[in-house]
XYZ file of N, CA, C and O in Angstrom:
536
model
N 37.477 34.001 -3.414
C 37.260 33.052 -4.182
C 36.132 32.199 -3.741
O 36.033 32.325 -2.318
N 34.796 32.354 -4.254
C 33.491 31.167 -3.152
C 33.355 30.176 -3.576
O 34.349 29.023 -4.513
N 32.837 29.223 -2.593
C 32.987 27.756 -2.983
C 31.758 27.141 -3.554
O 30.878 28.119 -3.406
N 31.715 26.107 -4.668
C 30.912 25.782 -5.014
C 29.752 25.546 -4.287
O 29.658 24.746 -3.221
N 28.486 25.485 -4.898
C 27.463 24.672 -3.606
C 26.906 23.173 -3.902
O 27.250 23.552 -5.127
N 27.171 23.017 -3.174
C 27.116 20.890 -3.370
C 25.636 21.086 -2.862
O 25.545 20.572 -1.537
N 24.937 20.465 -3.944
C 23.343 19.639 -3.227
C 23.286 18.594 -3.907
O 24.206 18.326 -4.422
N 22.746 18.206 -2.654
C 22.579 16.132 -3.043
C 22.223 16.341 -4.431
O 21.307 17.000 -4.515
N 22.442 14.596 -5.434
C 21.933 14.870 -6.021
C 20.508 14.181 -6.147
O 19.783 13.562 -4.940
N 19.294 14.546 -6.618
C 18.028 14.361 -7.142
C 18.376 12.499 -6.810
O 19.276 11.631 -7.127
N 17.020 11.984 -5.906
C 16.920 10.860 -6.162
C 16.539 10.223 -7.592
O 16.059 10.942 -7.928
N 17.606 8.955 -7.450
C 16.527 8.561 -8.496
C 15.493 7.925 -8.280
O 14.759 7.476 -7.834
N 14.666 8.644 -9.457
C 12.960 8.543 -9.667
C 12.911 6.570 -9.579
O 13.371 5.951 -10.354
N 11.980 6.211 -9.471
C 11.368 4.586 -8.939
C 10.312 5.188 -9.971
O 9.178 5.773 -9.673
N 9.789 3.644 -10.537
C 8.225 3.426 -10.708
C 7.400 3.278 -9.994
O 7.613 2.212 -9.520
N 6.376 3.001 -9.816
C 5.284 2.896 -8.604
C 4.799 1.380 -9.049
O 3.670 1.134 -9.054
N 4.444 1.427 -10.541
C 4.545 0.212 -10.789
C 4.792 -0.614 -11.924
O 4.689 -1.367 -13.517
N 5.872 -1.193 -11.025
C 6.919 -1.972 -11.922
C 6.615 -3.807 -11.505
O 6.148 -4.060 -10.708
N 7.147 -4.119 -12.940
C 6.644 -5.873 -12.672
C 7.636 -6.302 -11.513
O 8.627 -6.099 -11.449
N 7.020 -7.416 -11.388
C 7.739 -8.056 -9.759
C 9.154 -8.436 -10.198
O 10.115 -8.554 -9.444
N 9.765 -8.505 -11.653
C 10.788 -9.264 -12.415
C 11.743 -8.439 -11.811
O 13.419 -8.165 -11.770
N 11.658 -7.195 -11.871
C 12.277 -5.692 -11.713
C 12.004 -5.286 -10.768
O 13.226 -3.814 -10.667
N 11.029 -5.120 -9.716
C 10.879 -4.783 -8.418
C 12.050 -4.876 -7.068
O 12.824 -5.712 -7.535
N 12.043 -3.682 -6.738
C 13.285 -3.648 -5.392
C 12.125 -3.572 -4.243
O 12.950 -3.425 -3.384
N 11.485 -2.571 -4.416
C 10.360 -2.271 -3.001
C 9.036 -2.155 -3.400
O 8.487 -3.197 -5.034
N 8.225 -3.171 -1.879
C 7.366 -4.154 -1.761
C 6.625 -3.131 -1.514
O 7.075 -2.426 -0.615
N 5.874 -2.111 -2.740
C 4.844 -1.004 -2.619
C 3.262 -1.366 -1.670
O 3.571 -0.563 -0.368
N 2.773 -2.174 -1.738
C 1.703 -2.577 -1.422
C 1.077 -3.806 -1.536
O 1.447 -4.795 -2.541
N 0.109 -4.190 -0.911
C -1.316 -5.367 -1.312
C -2.239 -4.624 -1.980
O -2.874 -3.162 -1.443
N -3.030 -5.499 -3.147
C -4.253 -5.142 -3.014
C -5.181 -4.921 -2.502
O -5.303 -6.663 -2.311
N -6.217 -4.679 -2.032
C -7.052 -4.982 -1.307
C -8.367 -5.599 -2.291
O -8.618 -5.625 -3.898
N -9.734 -6.471 -1.447
C -10.649 -6.522 -2.064
C -11.402 -6.067 -3.144
O -11.744 -6.318 -3.768
N -11.316 -4.507 -2.587
C -12.293 -3.639 -2.974
C -11.129 -2.813 -4.960
O -11.794 -2.168 -5.367
N -9.870 -3.635 -4.637
C -9.160 -3.245 -5.761
C -8.288 -1.872 -5.364
O -7.785 -1.392 -6.626
N -7.782 -1.882 -4.389
C -6.817 -0.794 -4.496
C -5.994 -0.918 -3.556
O -5.872 -1.968 -2.729
N -4.720 -0.149 -3.723
C -3.818 -0.445 -2.721
C -3.277 0.069 -1.644
O -3.748 1.158 -1.196
N -3.373 -1.178 -0.492
C -2.881 -0.872 1.237
C -1.742 -0.363 0.891
O -0.746 -1.781 0.377
N -0.814 0.412 1.104
C 0.307 0.846 0.762
C 1.493 0.470 2.014
O 0.860 0.324 2.949
N 2.522 -0.381 2.328
C 3.108 -0.763 3.108
C 4.561 0.476 3.198
O 4.853 0.847 2.363
N 4.186 0.837 4.235
C 4.912 1.601 5.262
C 5.311 1.428 7.005
O 4.974 0.855 7.322
N 6.930 1.369 6.672
C 8.124 2.286 6.106
C 8.392 1.210 4.725
O 8.086 -0.141 4.615
N 9.342 1.784 3.807
C 9.448 0.553 2.896
C 10.169 -0.585 2.821
O 10.689 -0.596 3.731
N 9.507 -1.495 2.788
C 10.338 -2.982 2.564
C 10.999 -3.518 1.232
O 10.131 -2.789 0.170
N 11.857 -4.242 1.255
C 12.298 -5.047 -0.179
C 11.530 -5.978 -0.673
O 10.072 -6.316 -0.353
N 11.219 -5.832 -2.244
C 10.504 -6.485 -2.596
C 10.406 -8.082 -2.442
O 9.199 -8.789 -2.466
N 11.157 -8.793 -2.201
C 12.073 -9.814 -2.143
C 10.539 -10.076 -0.662
O 10.120 -11.527 -0.215
N 10.023 -9.457 0.547
C 9.542 -9.479 1.205
C 7.972 -10.139 0.578
O 7.663 -11.312 0.813
N 7.661 -9.481 0.256
C 6.159 -9.944 -0.632
C 6.448 -11.173 -1.819
O 5.314 -12.066 -1.597
N 7.624 -10.844 -2.653
C 7.886 -12.574 -3.431
C 7.915 -14.021 -2.570
O 7.284 -14.860 -3.022
N 8.387 -13.500 -1.141
C 8.634 -15.331 -0.446
C 7.220 -15.337 -0.155
O 7.174 -16.602 -0.177
N 6.731 -14.523 0.237
C 5.158 -14.287 0.748
C 4.017 -15.140 -0.272
O 3.286 -16.168 -0.104
N 4.395 -14.883 -1.628
C 3.475 -15.802 -2.674
C 4.034 -17.094 -3.147
O 3.317 -16.880 -4.147
N 5.473 -16.762 -2.248
C 5.684 -18.259 -3.465
C 4.366 -19.391 -3.421
O 4.169 -19.706 -2.786
N 4.372 -19.540 -4.519
C 3.443 -21.012 -4.717
C 1.864 -20.802 -5.119
O 1.144 -22.017 -5.087
N 1.615 -19.184 -4.454
C 0.276 -18.998 -5.350
C -0.396 -19.276 -6.606
O 0.543 -18.613 -7.737
N -1.107 -19.016 -6.984
C -1.843 -18.803 -8.074
C -2.093 -17.640 -8.854
O -2.117 -16.484 -8.044
N -1.291 -17.182 -9.873
C -1.635 -16.529 -11.394
C -0.266 -15.466 -10.768
O 0.852 -15.983 -9.732
N -0.374 -14.150 -10.870
C 0.404 -13.508 -11.108
C 0.880 -12.772 -9.978
O -0.369 -11.989 -9.210
N 1.921 -12.644 -9.244
C 2.189 -11.735 -7.841
C 1.638 -10.568 -8.060
O 1.570 -10.015 -7.350
N 1.973 -10.066 -9.266
C 1.150 -8.708 -9.174
C -0.209 -8.150 -9.231
O -0.685 -7.073 -8.788
N -0.727 -9.411 -9.341
C -2.257 -9.690 -8.861
C -2.779 -9.027 -7.542
O -4.036 -8.751 -7.117
N -2.429 -9.766 -6.763
C -1.979 -9.640 -5.373
C -0.948 -8.153 -4.387
O -1.425 -7.938 -3.391
N -0.031 -8.174 -5.086
C 0.975 -6.604 -4.288
C 1.616 -6.092 -5.314
O 1.221 -5.806 -7.064
N 1.557 -4.525 -5.324
C 2.343 -3.925 -5.889
C 3.669 -3.798 -5.825
O 3.919 -3.239 -4.395
N 4.504 -3.137 -6.517
C 5.597 -3.385 -6.324
C 6.424 -1.311 -7.193
O 5.938 -1.269 -8.268
N 7.702 -1.556 -6.684
C 8.122 -0.511 -7.015
C 9.734 -1.026 -7.520
O 10.114 -1.146 -7.217
N 9.858 0.128 -8.390
C 11.458 -0.297 -8.912
C 11.585 1.202 -9.489
O 10.801 1.824 -10.405
N 12.925 1.162 -9.847
C 13.870 1.948 -10.455
C 13.275 1.996 -11.719
O 13.075 1.458 -12.110
N 12.735 3.521 -12.087
C 12.324 4.118 -13.676
C 13.189 3.952 -14.780
O 14.598 4.031 -14.244
N 13.247 2.572 -15.835
C 13.820 2.639 -16.537
C 13.314 3.200 -18.079
O 14.189 3.038 -19.108
N 13.107 4.480 -17.645
C 12.522 5.425 -18.976
C 12.531 5.265 -20.361
O 11.856 4.707 -20.336
N 13.844 4.930 -20.845
C 13.678 4.956 -22.556
C 13.537 3.326 -22.762
O 13.267 2.854 -23.996
N 13.572 2.712 -21.870
C 13.419 1.227 -21.720
C 12.326 0.476 -21.517
O 12.159 -0.233 -21.903
N 11.141 1.449 -21.366
C 10.304 1.014 -21.042
C 8.917 1.701 -22.606
O 9.499 2.865 -22.837
N 8.110 1.329 -22.679
C 6.796 1.380 -23.216
C 5.989 2.579 -23.245
O 5.629 3.111 -23.967
N 5.884 3.085 -22.338
C 5.187 3.989 -21.826
C 6.017 5.375 -21.284
O 5.464 6.712 -21.389
N 7.459 5.548 -21.869
C 8.038 6.517 -22.117
C 7.857 7.248 -22.904
O 8.109 6.587 -23.971
N 7.468 8.831 -22.995
C 7.732 9.552 -23.799
C 8.968 10.086 -24.759
O 8.446 10.516 -25.660
N 9.751 10.330 -24.061
C 10.962 10.945 -24.594
C 11.351 11.705 -23.611
O 12.401 12.255 -23.398
N 10.334 12.197 -22.773
C 10.867 13.197 -21.423
C 9.893 12.634 -20.045
O 10.466 13.563 -19.352
N 8.561 12.055 -20.416
C 8.594 11.978 -19.071
C 7.450 10.267 -19.353
O 7.169 9.961 -20.345
N 6.554 9.997 -18.253
C 6.084 8.795 -18.130
C 4.572 8.925 -18.517
O 3.625 9.894 -17.644
N 4.156 8.636 -19.842
C 2.971 9.028 -20.320
C 1.635 8.170 -19.570
O 0.682 8.148 -19.312
N 2.655 6.868 -18.691
C 1.582 6.026 -18.025
C 1.045 6.846 -17.017
O -0.254 6.809 -16.504
N 1.949 7.497 -16.175
C 1.368 8.079 -15.091
C 0.202 9.533 -15.756
O -0.752 9.675 -15.091
N 1.159 10.068 -16.676
C 0.149 10.835 -17.089
C -1.215 10.738 -17.357
O -2.380 11.431 -16.997
N -1.545 9.331 -17.995
C -3.075 8.703 -18.740
C -3.807 8.794 -17.531
O -4.742 8.610 -17.632
N -3.005 8.120 -16.187
C -3.524 7.606 -14.679
C -4.650 8.720 -14.509
O -5.625 8.994 -13.981
N -3.971 9.874 -14.136
C -3.898 11.120 -13.585
C -5.477 11.918 -14.118
O -6.268 11.761 -14.164
N -5.187 11.723 -16.063
C -5.969 12.166 -16.619
C -7.446 11.240 -16.427
O -8.429 11.750 -16.275
N -7.827 10.151 -16.490
C -8.571 9.015 -16.743
C -8.796 9.386 -15.215
O -10.345 8.903 -14.852
N -8.403 9.504 -14.345
C -8.491 9.217 -12.602
C -9.823 10.928 -12.390
O -11.049 11.011 -12.165
N -8.902 11.253 -12.939
C -10.160 12.914 -12.645
C -11.173 13.027 -13.806
O -12.440 12.772 -13.217
N -11.130 12.239 -14.909
C -12.376 12.600 -15.711
C -13.503 11.417 -15.211
O -14.493 11.673 -15.426
N -13.036 10.180 -14.623
C -13.734 9.019 -14.353
C -14.617 10.359 -12.801
O -15.445 9.904 -12.811
N -13.585 10.337 -11.729
C -14.316 10.500 -10.530
C -15.151 12.312 -10.859
O -15.640 12.819 -9.413
N -14.066 13.258 -11.114
C -14.366 14.329 -11.591
C -13.784 15.130 -9.638
O -14.178 16.876 -9.857
N -13.111 14.473 -9.006
C -12.892 15.063 -8.195
C -11.300 14.257 -7.349
O -11.397 13.839 -7.942
N -10.608 15.022 -6.270
C -9.487 14.539 -6.023
C -9.982 14.145 -4.127
O -10.788 15.036 -4.071
N -8.972 13.200 -3.798
C -9.248 12.796 -2.586
C -8.171 13.671 -1.671
O -7.401 14.473 -1.834
N -9.193 14.440 -0.557
C -8.861 15.023 0.306
C -7.248 14.871 0.813
O -6.250 15.513 0.735
N -7.024 13.701 1.316
C -5.557 13.014 2.125
C -5.123 12.339 1.265
O -5.642 11.539 0.348
N -3.550 12.427 0.878
C -2.788 11.523 0.271
C -2.512 9.813 0.867
O -2.646 10.403 2.252
N -2.545 9.093 0.971
C -2.551 8.088 0.975
C -0.783 7.875 1.605
O 0.374 8.599 1.035
N -0.445 7.191 2.397
C 1.044 6.880 2.912
C 1.912 6.003 1.750
O 0.964 5.211 1.887
N 2.872 6.630 1.406
C 3.612 6.061 0.093
C 4.926 5.629 0.841
O 5.371 6.875 0.848
N 5.731 4.429 0.687
C 6.818 4.389 0.739
C 8.053 5.308 -0.056
O 9.389 5.813 0.157
N 7.703 5.228 -1.252
C 8.573 5.973 -2.385
C 8.504 7.176 -2.365
O 8.909 7.628 -3.819
N 7.152 8.382 -2.322
C 6.935 9.244 -2.576
C 8.234 10.171 -3.393
O 7.581 10.673 -4.050
N 9.350 10.389 -2.503
C 10.196 11.609 -2.115
C 10.709 10.881 -3.947
O 11.327 11.687 -4.507
N 10.982 9.570 -4.003
C 11.453 9.444 -5.426
C 10.417 8.694 -6.144
O 11.169 8.827 -7.342
N 9.554 8.874 -6.357
C 8.553 8.406 -6.940
C 8.311 9.626 -8.406
O 7.997 10.333 -8.687
N 8.689 8.654 -9.480
C 8.191 9.290 -10.915
C 6.734 10.325 -11.358
O 6.696 11.565 -11.706
N 5.764 9.133 -11.099
C 4.309 9.840 -10.895
C 3.975 11.216 -10.540
O 3.562 11.488 -10.861
N 4.832 11.092 -8.992
C 4.843 12.077 -8.292
C 5.235 13.736 -8.410
O 5.030 14.807 -8.400
N 6.850 13.015 -9.073
C 7.513 13.928 -9.714
C 6.677 14.599 -10.714
O 7.037 15.943 -10.894
N 6.323 14.155 -11.625
C 5.583 14.288 -12.657
C 4.192 15.312 -12.267
O 4.135 16.592 -13.361
N 3.260 14.527 -11.859
C 2.415 14.547 -11.800
C 1.516 15.243 -11.058
O 0.391 15.734 -10.626
N 2.378 15.454 -10.157
C 2.028 16.121 -8.275
C 1.096 15.140 -7.693
O 0.775 13.754 -7.951
N 0.588 15.804 -6.340
C -0.374 15.035 -5.931
C -1.628 14.669 -6.411
O -1.847 13.640 -5.910
N -2.060 14.792 -7.853
C -3.020 13.986 -8.406
C -2.522 12.895 -8.779
O -2.842 11.419 -8.674
N -1.228 12.239 -8.906
C -0.978 10.807 -9.200
C -1.194 10.088 -7.783
O -1.371 8.900 -8.240
N -1.218 10.433 -7.107
C -1.296 9.481 -5.524
C -2.461 8.896 -5.483
O -2.627 7.810 -5.146
N -3.079 9.830 -5.869
C -4.742 9.798 -5.535
C -5.392 8.451 -6.812
O -5.583 7.348 -6.214
N -4.413 8.941 -7.936
C -4.741 7.474 -8.673
C -3.745 6.218 -8.452
O -4.510 5.534 -8.688
N -3.153 6.732 -8.114
C -2.558 5.404 -7.855
C -2.813 4.469 -7.007
O -2.711 2.952 -7.456
N -3.102 4.518 -5.859
C -3.751 3.666 -4.896
C -4.922 2.813 -5.773
O -5.529 1.589 -5.480
N -5.263 3.253 -6.752
C -6.610 2.320 -7.567
C -5.431 1.658 -8.746
O -6.537 0.620 -9.387
N -4.234 1.697 -8.881
C -3.730 0.595 -9.942
C -3.404 -0.633 -9.528
O -2.185 -0.937 -9.055
N -3.649 -1.767 -10.589
C -2.783 -2.856 -10.037
C -2.368 -3.155 -11.553
O -3.069 -3.107 -12.689
N -0.948 -3.753 -11.409
C 0.104 -4.037 -12.541
C -0.584 -5.104 -12.879
O -0.755 -6.238 -12.370
N -0.712 -5.080 -13.930
C -1.377 -6.402 -14.981
C -0.147 -6.997 -15.549
O 0.437 -6.978 -16.526
N 0.278 -8.589 -14.840
C 1.816 -9.069 -15.898
C 1.291 -10.437 -16.408
O 1.983 -11.505 -15.816
N -0.167 -10.625 -16.961
C 0.652 -11.565 -17.119
C 0.922 -12.257 -18.616
O 1.387 -11.377 -19.484
């Protein structure tokens, strides 16, 4: 009799553009050029939230957060994948016509929903996303 193979469960998929209210991970800071400067290693969202206490405007205009993908509870969920990640990749490729050679360092890549579904192209587009939480 053979023993069943025990494989680790796949990681919980993370949304790399989560509103601060649902965030568990501080993904990075928004630079003046509008790009994400990723923070590695992974830090809890509370670090950025504490640093932004009392600042004007939505915290998402200064920081990017990640949190568990909520699938069907999200307006971007298509029924089987993230429509936002798909649209971002398509839009970025249409706008730039090329991909950057090196992927940015990212603390959630292993569990990222966009990366799992769209591959390295998602990472290139992701660094240009500012979450709007008005």
